[in-house]
Coordinates of C-alpha atoms in Angstrom, one line a residue:
M409 CA 102.8 -55.7 7.4
T410 CA 102.5 -59.4 5.5
A411 CA 104.7 -60.8 9.0
F412 CA 101.7 -59.4 10.7
L413 CA 98.9 -60.9 9.2
L414 CA 100.7 -64.5 9.0
G415 CA 101.2 -64.1 12.1
A416 CA 97.2 -63.5 13.3
A417 CA 96.6 -66.2 10.9
A418 CA 98.6 -68.6 12.8
F419 CA 97.2 -67.0 16.3
I420 CA 93.5 -67.7 14.2
L421 CA 94.8 -71.5 13.4
G422 CA 95.6 -72.3 16.8
T423 CA 92.6 -71.1 18.5
V424 CA 90.7 -73.2 16.2
A425 CA 92.8 -76.5 16.6
L426 CA 91.8 -75.7 20.4
G427 CA 87.8 -75.3 19.2
L428 CA 88.7 -79.1 17.9
V429 CA 89.3 -80.7 21.1
R430 CA 86.1 -79.3 21.9
I431 CA 84.1 -81.0 18.8
L432 CA 85.7 -84.4 20.0
R433 CA 85.0 -84.3 24.1
G434 CA 82.0 -81.8 23.6
P435 CA 79.4 -82.4 26.4
G436 CA 76.6 -81.8 24.5
N437 CA 75.3 -81.3 21.1
A438 CA 75.3 -78.1 21.2
D439 CA 78.9 -77.3 22.4
R440 CA 80.0 -79.4 19.6
M441 CA 78.4 -77.3 17.1
L442 CA 79.4 -73.7 18.3
A443 CA 82.7 -75.1 18.1
A444 CA 82.4 -76.4 14.7
Q445 CA 80.8 -72.8 14.2
L446 CA 84.5 -71.4 15.3
L447 CA 85.9 -73.6 13.0
G448 CA 84.4 -72.3 9.7
T449 CA 84.8 -68.7 11.1
G450 CA 88.2 -68.6 12.0
G451 CA 89.3 -71.1 8.9
V452 CA 87.5 -67.7 7.1
A453 CA 89.5 -65.3 9.3
A454 CA 92.3 -67.3 8.3
L455 CA 91.7 -67.7 4.7
L456 CA 90.9 -64.0 4.4
L457 CA 94.3 -63.2 6.2
L458 CA 96.0 -65.5 4.1
G459 CA 94.8 -64.2 0.9
V460 CA 95.7 -60.7 1.6
A461 CA 99.1 -61.7 3.0
T462 CA 99.9 -63.5 -0.2
G463 CA 98.0 -61.3 -2.9
V464 CA 96.2 -64.6 -3.8
G465 CA 92.4 -63.2 -4.4
A466 CA 91.6 -67.5 -5.0
V467 CA 91.9 -68.3 -1.3
S468 CA 90.3 -65.0 -0.4
E469 CA 87.2 -67.0 -2.6
V470 CA 87.3 -70.0 -0.8
G471 CA 87.5 -68.6 2.1
L472 CA 83.9 -66.9 1.3
L473 CA 82.5 -70.3 0.1
L474 CA 83.4 -71.3 3.6
A475 CA 81.3 -69.1 5.2
L476 CA 78.2 -69.6 3.2
L477 CA 78.8 -73.4 3.5
A478 CA 78.7 -72.5 7.9
A479 CA 76.2 -70.5 7.8
F480 CA 74.1 -73.4 5.7
G481 CA 75.6 -76.3 8.5
S482 CA 74.1 -73.6 11.1
V483 CA 70.9 -74.6 9.7
A484 CA 71.2 -77.8 9.3
F485 CA 71.8 -78.3 12.7
V486 CA 68.9 -75.7 14.4
T487 CA 66.3 -77.5 11.4
G488 CA 67.6 -81.1 13.0
A489 CA 67.8 -80.1 16.4
G490 CA 64.0 -79.0 16.0
R491 CA 62.5 -82.0 14.9
S492 CA 64.7 -84.3 17.2
S493 CA 62.8 -82.0 20.3
D494 CA 59.8 -81.9 18.7
A495 CA 59.8 -86.1 18.1
S496 CA 61.2 -86.1 22.1
A497 CA 58.5 -83.9 23.3
A498 CA 55.7 -85.9 20.9
D499 CA 57.0 -89.4 22.3
S500 CA 57.1 -88.2 26.2
A501 CA 54.2 -86.7 25.8
A502 CA 52.6 -90.1 24.6
D503 CA 54.0 -91.6 27.7
T504 CA 52.5 -89.8 30.0
Q505 CA 49.2 -90.1 28.7
G506 CA 49.6 -94.3 28.6
A507 CA 50.8 -94.2 32.1
T508 CA 48.0 -91.7 33.4
R509 CA 44.9 -94.1 32.0
S510 CA 44.1 -96.9 33.8
E511 CA 43.0 -100.1 31.8
P512 CA 39.2 -101.8 32.9
E513 CA 39.1 -104.9 35.4

């Protein structure tokens, strides 16, 4: 059973490595954030599998801490993306209003 758990952890780490490629080469910020979420979820899964396979409880606790940090990271991304889209919408609205106004001659 231990060999199976270690093999599953290695497979998950392989998928996480592919996610790292997406973080580096992702076409947009949302793609990069989803790849970072994959990194967090895969890391949690790998750590939990390693903790069960080796019988070390501290590894499982680190995995659960990583899950908590990943949740805060996604909330911070969504909050920051909302602020930047609000600012860009306000800028484009100001540009549109400035372009439609005609200066008196």
